[in-house]
Amino acid sequence: MRTVFWEDNHLKMIDQRILPARFEIVSFRDHKSVAEGIKNMTVRGAPAIGAAAAFGLALAGYESASSSTDNLLADLQTAAAVLKSARPTAVNLAWAVDRVMRAACSVQGSADDLREAVLSEARRIADEDVEINKRMAEHGAALIDDGDTVIHHCNTGALATVDWGTALGVIRTAHEQGKRVHVLVDETRPRLQGARLTAWELEQYGIPYEIISDNMSGYFLKAGKAQKVFFGADRVAANGDVANKIGTYMLALAAHDNGVPAYSVVPTSTIDLSLAHGGLIPIEERNPNEVLDIQFQGERVAPVEAQARNPAFDVTPNRLITGIVTENGVVYPPFDVNLKKHCV
Ligand code: MRU
């Protein structure tokens, strides 16, 4: 089943806030609730929010009562701005919205033709995502050896995409090829995408895993208990700096210090060649309550008056990245030269 799909003229998505306790599909009827669903992380993961926003534009088309194409385009532009502003870091969001708007602007026909063109482009983005993930997974699986233990950060599986996944898709393909892979799953504080979502996915696929708290990865890397590190990305700058879920930088540092290869797995739609380096990538700062509301033995951990910070992503400098796996192959340094060649 897909994480994001169109059914009965509505956008439907797996509610990722309540997994693994409950599996529920939520239905979206208007673009503003899609933007809200992206913000509150009903849907999350760079490619998944891109596809959700693309379908959000399709909903905006049906919400608009305009019978003139010019007025409908204006309504779509307004909706596009609302959807793009939902989360700042993952470039796939703006990429998907811009792609659908380009398709909309090229329509020569009635307002209904335009509505259909928007929905068709959203469907294409979703279908392509699955196909691209499977291609990336084949390239990435070649990097995994039989018997490897892999440290994985955040959730980069089917839930973070339309289906299959990026870094977790690589692990899934290696497993399907018959390689024995063991996964050390970073729990990924504060939203626990690893402990909740990656662990849930690995259960479905029958891939052996153990959850570790984020501060344990250095221990396992230094002890020689992990042979590879895999994660995704929300945006990769032209020089190969990788913005990904908070904690990726510390994990990549520990991997580098111990000579363990660290790979980022990304569709080319996550590569932003317009930004020269990772310092230019906007980093989302989320509500501090995501940090403060964490409980221990049924009680809130922090004192009631405590303040917190909550940057949702960090930037890993390119020198710590061994390779970037894309649907067109594995890119190695110098990234500023080689990334361009892969983004055709
Ligand atoms: O805040 P999230 O859960 O949307 O962050 C997701 C990640 O950081 C993933 O690693 C990233 O989107 C790439 S996985 C497809």
CSV table of C-alpha atoms and ligand atoms in Angstrom, one decimal:
chain,number,residue,atom,x,y,z
A,1,MET,CA,0.0,0.0,0.0
A,2,ARG,CA,1.1,3.5,-0.7
A,3,THR,CA,1.7,6.2,2.0
A,4,VAL,CA,0.1,8.9,-0.1
A,5,PHE,CA,-2.6,8.1,-2.7
A,6,TRP,CA,-5.6,9.5,-4.6
A,7,GLU,CA,-8.9,7.7,-4.1
A,8,ASP,CA,-12.5,8.7,-4.6
A,9,ASN,CA,-11.5,12.2,-5.5
A,10,HIS,CA,-9.7,12.7,-2.3
A,11,LEU,CA,-6.1,12.5,-1.1
A,12,LYS,CA,-5.5,9.7,1.4
A,13,MET,CA,-2.5,9.3,3.6
A,14,ILE,CA,-1.3,6.9,6.4
A,15,ASP,CA,-1.4,8.9,9.7
A,16,GLN,CA,2.2,8.7,10.7
A,17,ARG,CA,1.6,10.5,14.1
A,18,ILE,CA,-0.1,7.4,15.6
A,19,LEU,CA,2.0,4.5,14.3
A,20,PRO,CA,2.8,1.9,15.5
A,21,ALA,CA,0.0,2.0,18.0
A,22,ARG,CA,-2.7,2.4,15.3
A,23,PHE,CA,-2.8,2.1,11.5
A,24,GLU,CA,-5.2,4.7,10.2
A,25,ILE,CA,-5.8,6.3,6.8
A,26,VAL,CA,-6.8,10.0,6.8
A,27,SER,CA,-8.7,11.6,4.0
A,28,PHE,CA,-8.0,15.2,2.8
A,29,ARG,CA,-10.6,17.3,0.9
A,30,ASP,CA,-8.9,20.6,0.6
A,31,HIS,CA,-5.4,22.0,0.2
A,32,LYS,CA,-5.3,23.9,3.5
A,33,SER,CA,-5.7,20.7,5.5
A,34,VAL,CA,-3.0,19.1,3.4
A,35,ALA,CA,-0.7,21.9,4.3
A,36,GLU,CA,-1.7,21.4,8.0
A,37,GLY,CA,-1.1,17.6,7.6
A,38,ILE,CA,2.4,18.3,6.3
A,39,LYS,CA,3.1,20.8,9.2
A,40,ASN,CA,1.8,18.5,11.9
A,41,MET,CA,3.6,15.5,10.3
A,42,THR,CA,0.6,13.4,9.6
A,43,VAL,CA,2.7,12.9,6.5
A,44,ARG,CA,6.5,13.4,6.7
A,45,GLY,CA,9.7,12.5,4.8
A,46,ALA,CA,10.9,14.6,1.9
A,47,PRO,CA,9.5,12.7,-1.1
A,48,ALA,CA,6.2,11.9,0.7
A,49,ILE,CA,5.5,15.6,1.5
A,50,GLY,CA,6.3,16.5,-2.1
A,51,ALA,CA,3.7,14.0,-3.4
A,52,ALA,CA,1.2,15.1,-0.8
A,53,ALA,CA,1.6,18.8,-1.8
A,54,ALA,CA,1.2,17.8,-5.5
A,55,PHE,CA,-2.1,16.1,-4.7
A,56,GLY,CA,-3.0,19.1,-2.5
A,57,LEU,CA,-2.8,21.3,-5.6
A,58,ALA,CA,-5.2,18.8,-7.4
A,59,LEU,CA,-7.6,19.4,-4.5
A,60,ALA,CA,-7.1,23.1,-4.8
A,61,GLY,CA,-8.2,22.8,-8.5
A,62,TYR,CA,-11.4,21.1,-7.5
A,63,GLU,CA,-12.0,23.5,-4.6
A,64,SER,CA,-11.9,26.5,-7.0
A,65,ALA,CA,-15.3,27.3,-8.6
A,66,SER,CA,-13.6,29.3,-11.4
A,67,SER,CA,-14.6,28.5,-15.0
A,68,SER,CA,-11.9,30.7,-16.5
A,69,THR,CA,-8.4,29.2,-16.8
A,70,ASP,CA,-6.8,32.5,-15.7
A,71,ASN,CA,-8.8,32.6,-12.5
A,72,LEU,CA,-8.2,29.0,-11.8
A,73,LEU,CA,-4.5,29.5,-12.3
A,74,ALA,CA,-4.5,32.4,-9.9
A,75,ASP,CA,-6.3,30.2,-7.3
A,76,LEU,CA,-3.7,27.4,-7.9
A,77,GLN,CA,-0.9,30.0,-7.4
A,78,THR,CA,-2.4,31.0,-4.0
A,79,ALA,CA,-2.7,27.3,-3.0
A,80,ALA,CA,0.9,26.6,-4.2
A,81,ALA,CA,2.2,29.3,-1.8
A,82,VAL,CA,0.3,27.8,1.1
A,83,LEU,CA,1.6,24.3,0.4
A,84,LYS,CA,5.2,25.4,-0.2
A,85,SER,CA,5.3,27.3,3.1
A,86,ALA,CA,4.3,24.2,5.2
A,87,ARG,CA,7.9,23.0,5.9
A,88,PRO,CA,11.1,24.8,4.7
A,89,THR,CA,13.9,22.3,4.7
A,90,ALA,CA,12.9,19.5,2.3
A,91,VAL,CA,13.3,20.8,-1.2
A,92,ASN,CA,11.0,18.1,-2.6
A,93,LEU,CA,8.1,20.1,-1.4
A,94,ALA,CA,8.8,23.2,-3.5
A,95,TRP,CA,10.1,21.0,-6.3
A,96,ALA,CA,6.8,19.0,-6.6
A,97,VAL,CA,4.6,22.1,-6.3
A,98,ASP,CA,6.7,24.0,-9.0
A,99,ARG,CA,6.5,20.9,-11.3
A,100,VAL,CA,2.7,20.7,-11.0
A,101,MET,CA,2.4,24.5,-11.6
A,102,ARG,CA,4.6,24.2,-14.7
A,103,ALA,CA,2.3,21.5,-16.0
A,104,ALA,CA,-0.8,23.6,-15.2
A,105,CYS,CA,0.6,26.7,-16.9
A,106,SER,CA,1.3,24.8,-20.1
A,107,VAL,CA,-2.4,23.6,-20.5
A,108,GLN,CA,-4.2,25.0,-23.6
A,109,GLY,CA,-7.8,24.2,-22.9
A,110,SER,CA,-10.7,24.6,-20.5
A,111,ALA,CA,-10.6,25.0,-16.7
A,112,ASP,CA,-11.6,21.3,-16.4
A,113,ASP,CA,-8.7,20.3,-18.7
A,114,LEU,CA,-6.4,22.3,-16.3
A,115,ARG,CA,-7.9,20.5,-13.3
A,116,GLU,CA,-7.2,17.1,-14.9
A,117,ALA,CA,-3.7,18.1,-16.0
A,118,VAL,CA,-2.9,19.0,-12.4
A,119,LEU,CA,-4.2,15.7,-11.1
A,120,SER,CA,-2.3,13.8,-13.8
A,121,GLU,CA,1.0,15.5,-13.0
A,122,ALA,CA,0.5,14.7,-9.3
A,123,ARG,CA,-0.2,11.1,-10.1
A,124,ARG,CA,3.0,11.0,-12.3
A,125,ILE,CA,5.1,12.4,-9.4
A,126,ALA,CA,3.8,9.7,-7.1
A,127,ASP,CA,4.3,6.9,-9.6
A,128,GLU,CA,7.8,8.1,-10.6
A,129,ASP,CA,8.7,8.3,-6.9
A,130,VAL,CA,8.2,4.5,-6.5
A,131,GLU,CA,10.1,3.7,-9.6
A,132,ILE,CA,13.0,6.0,-8.7
A,133,ASN,CA,13.2,4.6,-5.2
A,134,LYS,CA,13.5,1.1,-6.6
A,135,ARG,CA,16.3,2.2,-9.0
A,136,MET,CA,18.2,3.9,-6.1
A,137,ALA,CA,17.7,0.8,-4.0
A,138,GLU,CA,19.4,-1.4,-6.6
A,139,HIS,CA,22.4,1.0,-6.8
A,140,GLY,CA,22.6,1.2,-3.0
A,141,ALA,CA,22.1,-2.5,-2.3
A,142,ALA,CA,25.4,-3.1,-4.2
A,143,LEU,CA,27.2,-1.3,-1.3
A,144,ILE,CA,25.9,-3.7,1.3
A,145,ASP,CA,27.8,-6.9,2.0
A,146,ASP,CA,26.2,-10.1,3.2
A,147,GLY,CA,26.4,-10.0,7.1
A,148,ASP,CA,26.6,-6.2,7.4
A,149,THR,CA,25.2,-4.4,10.4
A,150,VAL,CA,24.0,-1.0,9.3
A,151,ILE,CA,23.1,2.0,11.4
A,152,HIS,CA,20.1,3.9,10.0
A,153,HIS,CA,18.8,7.3,11.1
A,154,CYS,CA,15.2,8.6,11.1
A,155,ASN,CA,12.7,6.9,8.9
A,156,THR,CA,13.5,6.8,5.2
A,157,GLY,CA,11.3,3.9,4.2
A,158,ALA,CA,8.0,3.5,2.4
A,159,LEU,CA,6.4,5.9,4.9
A,160,ALA,CA,8.8,8.7,4.1
A,161,THR,CA,8.2,8.3,0.3
A,162,VAL,CA,5.2,7.2,-1.8
A,163,ASP,CA,6.5,3.6,-1.5
A,164,TRP,CA,9.6,1.6,-1.0
A,165,GLY,CA,11.9,4.2,0.5
A,166,THR,CA,15.4,5.8,0.1
A,167,ALA,CA,18.0,4.5,2.6
A,168,LEU,CA,15.6,2.0,4.1
A,169,GLY,CA,14.7,1.0,0.5
A,170,VAL,CA,18.3,0.1,0.0
A,171,ILE,CA,18.3,-2.1,3.1
A,172,ARG,CA,15.0,-3.7,2.0
A,173,THR,CA,16.4,-4.5,-1.5
A,174,ALA,CA,19.6,-5.9,-0.1
A,175,HIS,CA,17.4,-8.1,2.2
A,176,GLU,CA,15.3,-9.2,-0.8
A,177,GLN,CA,18.5,-10.1,-2.7
A,178,GLY,CA,19.2,-12.6,0.1
A,179,LYS,CA,21.9,-10.6,1.9
A,180,ARG,CA,21.8,-11.0,5.7
A,181,VAL,CA,21.5,-7.4,7.0
A,182,HIS,CA,21.1,-6.4,10.6
A,183,VAL,CA,19.9,-2.8,11.3
A,184,LEU,CA,20.7,-0.7,14.3
A,185,VAL,CA,17.8,1.7,14.3
A,186,ASP,CA,18.5,5.2,15.8
A,187,GLU,CA,15.4,6.0,17.8
A,188,THR,CA,15.7,9.6,16.4
A,189,ARG,CA,14.7,12.0,19.1
A,190,PRO,CA,12.5,14.0,19.6
A,191,ARG,CA,9.8,12.7,17.2
A,192,LEU,CA,11.1,9.1,17.3
A,193,GLN,CA,10.7,8.3,13.6
A,194,GLY,CA,13.3,5.5,14.0
A,195,ALA,CA,11.8,3.8,17.1
A,196,ARG,CA,8.2,4.2,15.9
A,197,LEU,CA,8.2,4.1,12.1
A,198,THR,CA,11.5,2.4,10.9
A,199,ALA,CA,11.0,-0.3,13.5
A,200,TRP,CA,7.4,-0.8,12.4
A,201,GLU,CA,8.5,-1.1,8.8
A,202,LEU,CA,11.3,-3.5,9.5
A,203,GLU,CA,8.8,-5.7,11.4
A,204,GLN,CA,6.7,-5.8,8.2
A,205,TYR,CA,9.7,-6.8,6.0
A,206,GLY,CA,11.1,-9.4,8.4
A,207,ILE,CA,14.5,-7.6,8.6
A,208,PRO,CA,16.3,-8.1,11.9
A,209,TYR,CA,16.9,-5.0,13.9
A,210,GLU,CA,17.5,-3.5,17.3
A,211,ILE,CA,16.6,0.0,18.4
A,212,ILE,CA,19.4,2.1,19.9
A,213,SER,CA,19.2,5.5,21.4
A,214,ASP,CA,20.8,8.2,19.3
A,215,ASN,CA,23.8,8.6,21.7
A,216,MET,CA,24.8,4.9,21.3
A,217,SER,CA,25.9,5.0,17.7
A,218,GLY,CA,29.4,6.2,18.5
A,219,TYR,CA,29.8,3.2,20.9
A,220,PHE,CA,28.8,0.7,18.2
A,221,LEU,CA,30.9,2.3,15.5
A,222,LYS,CA,34.0,2.5,17.7
A,223,ALA,CA,33.6,-1.1,18.7
A,224,GLY,CA,33.5,-2.2,15.1
A,225,LYS,CA,29.9,-3.5,15.4
A,226,ALA,CA,28.6,-1.6,12.4
A,227,GLN,CA,30.0,-1.7,8.9
A,228,LYS,CA,27.9,0.9,7.1
A,229,VAL,CA,25.8,4.0,8.0
A,230,PHE,CA,22.8,4.9,5.8
A,231,PHE,CA,20.5,7.9,5.9
A,232,GLY,CA,18.3,10.0,3.6
A,233,ALA,CA,18.3,13.7,3.0
A,234,ASP,CA,15.9,16.6,2.9
A,235,ARG,CA,18.1,18.7,0.7
A,236,VAL,CA,21.6,18.2,-0.7
A,237,ALA,CA,23.5,21.4,-1.7
A,238,ALA,CA,25.6,21.6,-4.9
A,239,ASN,CA,28.8,20.8,-3.0
A,240,GLY,CA,27.3,17.6,-1.4
A,241,ASP,CA,26.6,19.0,2.0
A,242,VAL,CA,23.5,17.0,3.3
A,243,ALA,CA,20.7,18.5,5.3
A,244,ASN,CA,18.9,15.6,7.1
A,245,LYS,CA,17.1,14.8,10.3
A,246,ILE,CA,18.7,16.2,13.4
A,247,GLY,CA,21.5,13.9,14.7
A,248,THR,CA,22.8,12.9,11.3
A,249,TYR,CA,25.8,15.2,11.7
A,250,MET,CA,26.9,13.5,14.9
A,251,LEU,CA,26.3,10.1,13.4
A,252,ALA,CA,28.4,10.9,10.3
A,253,LEU,CA,31.2,12.4,12.5
A,254,ALA,CA,31.4,9.2,14.5
A,255,ALA,CA,31.3,7.1,11.4
A,256,HIS,CA,34.1,9.2,9.8
A,257,ASP,CA,36.3,9.0,12.9
A,258,ASN,CA,36.0,5.2,12.9
A,259,GLY,CA,36.5,4.8,9.1
A,260,VAL,CA,33.0,3.5,8.6
A,261,PRO,CA,31.4,4.5,5.2
A,262,ALA,CA,28.3,6.8,5.5
A,263,TYR,CA,25.9,7.0,2.6
A,264,SER,CA,23.1,9.4,1.9
A,265,VAL,CA,20.4,8.0,-0.4
A,266,VAL,CA,18.4,10.6,-2.3
A,267,PRO,CA,16.3,11.0,-5.5
A,268,THR,CA,17.8,13.8,-7.7
A,269,SER,CA,14.7,15.9,-6.8
A,270,THR,CA,16.3,16.3,-3.3
A,271,ILE,CA,19.5,17.8,-4.8
A,272,ASP,CA,19.3,21.6,-4.9
A,273,LEU,CA,22.1,22.8,-7.3
A,274,SER,CA,20.9,26.4,-6.7
A,275,LEU,CA,22.5,26.4,-3.3
A,276,ALA,CA,26.4,26.4,-3.3
A,277,HIS,CA,26.7,24.9,0.2
A,278,GLY,CA,24.7,23.5,3.1
A,279,GLY,CA,25.0,26.8,5.1
A,280,LEU,CA,22.3,28.2,2.8
A,281,ILE,CA,19.8,25.5,3.5
A,282,PRO,CA,16.9,26.7,5.6
A,283,ILE,CA,16.6,24.7,8.8
A,284,GLU,CA,13.2,24.2,10.3
A,285,GLU,CA,12.9,25.0,14.1
A,286,ARG,CA,9.8,23.2,15.4
A,287,ASN,CA,7.8,23.6,18.6
A,288,PRO,CA,9.9,23.0,21.7
A,289,ASN,CA,7.1,21.0,23.2
A,290,GLU,CA,8.2,18.1,20.9
A,291,VAL,CA,11.3,18.0,23.1
A,292,LEU,CA,9.7,18.8,26.4
A,293,ASP,CA,6.7,16.5,26.2
A,294,ILE,CA,8.8,13.4,26.2
A,295,GLN,CA,7.9,11.1,29.2
A,296,PHE,CA,9.9,8.7,31.3
A,297,GLN,CA,8.1,6.0,33.2
A,298,GLY,CA,4.8,7.7,32.6
A,299,GLU,CA,5.9,11.2,33.8
A,300,ARG,CA,7.1,14.2,31.9
A,301,VAL,CA,10.9,14.3,32.0
A,302,ALA,CA,11.5,18.1,32.1
A,303,PRO,CA,10.6,20.5,34.9
A,304,VAL,CA,7.4,22.4,34.0
A,305,GLU,CA,9.3,25.7,33.6
A,306,ALA,CA,12.0,24.2,31.3
A,307,GLN,CA,12.7,25.8,27.9
A,308,ALA,CA,14.0,23.8,25.0
A,309,ARG,CA,15.3,24.2,21.4
A,310,ASN,CA,14.1,22.0,18.5
A,311,PRO,CA,16.0,22.3,15.2
A,312,ALA,CA,14.5,19.5,13.1
A,313,PHE,CA,17.5,19.1,10.8
A,314,ASP,CA,21.3,19.5,10.7
A,315,VAL,CA,23.8,19.8,7.9
A,316,THR,CA,26.5,17.2,7.5
A,317,PRO,CA,29.5,18.6,5.6
A,318,ASN,CA,30.4,16.8,2.4
A,319,ARG,CA,33.8,15.7,3.8
A,320,LEU,CA,31.9,13.2,6.1
A,321,ILE,CA,29.9,11.7,3.3
A,322,THR,CA,31.4,8.7,1.5
A,323,GLY,CA,28.8,8.6,-1.3
A,324,ILE,CA,25.4,9.9,-2.4
A,325,VAL,CA,23.2,7.2,-3.9
A,326,THR,CA,20.7,8.5,-6.5
A,327,GLU,CA,18.5,6.8,-9.1
A,328,ASN,CA,21.3,7.5,-11.6
A,329,GLY,CA,24.0,5.8,-9.6
A,330,VAL,CA,26.3,6.4,-6.7
A,331,VAL,CA,28.0,9.8,-6.7
A,332,TYR,CA,31.5,10.1,-5.1
A,333,PRO,CA,33.6,13.1,-4.3
A,334,PRO,CA,34.4,15.7,-5.5
A,335,PHE,CA,30.6,16.2,-5.1
A,336,ASP,CA,30.7,19.8,-6.5
A,337,VAL,CA,31.8,18.3,-9.8
A,338,ASN,CA,30.1,14.9,-9.8
A,339,LEU,CA,26.6,15.8,-8.5
A,340,LYS,CA,25.9,18.0,-11.5
A,341,LYS,CA,26.6,15.1,-13.9
A,342,HIS,CA,24.1,12.9,-12.1
A,343,CYS,CA,21.3,15.5,-12.2
A,344,VAL,CA,20.4,15.3,-15.8
B,1,MRU,O1,11.0,15.5,9.9
B,1,MRU,P1,10.8,14.4,9.0
B,1,MRU,O2,10.4,13.1,9.6
B,1,MRU,O3,10.0,14.7,7.8
B,1,MRU,O4,12.3,14.2,8.5
B,1,MRU,C1,12.6,13.1,7.5
B,1,MRU,C2,14.0,12.9,7.2
B,1,MRU,O5,14.8,13.6,7.8
B,1,MRU,C3,14.4,11.9,6.2
B,1,MRU,O6,15.6,11.4,6.5
B,1,MRU,C4,14.4,12.5,4.8
B,1,MRU,O7,13.1,13.1,4.5
B,1,MRU,C5,14.8,11.6,3.8
B,1,MRU,S1,14.0,10.1,3.7
B,1,MRU,C6,13.1,10.0,2.4
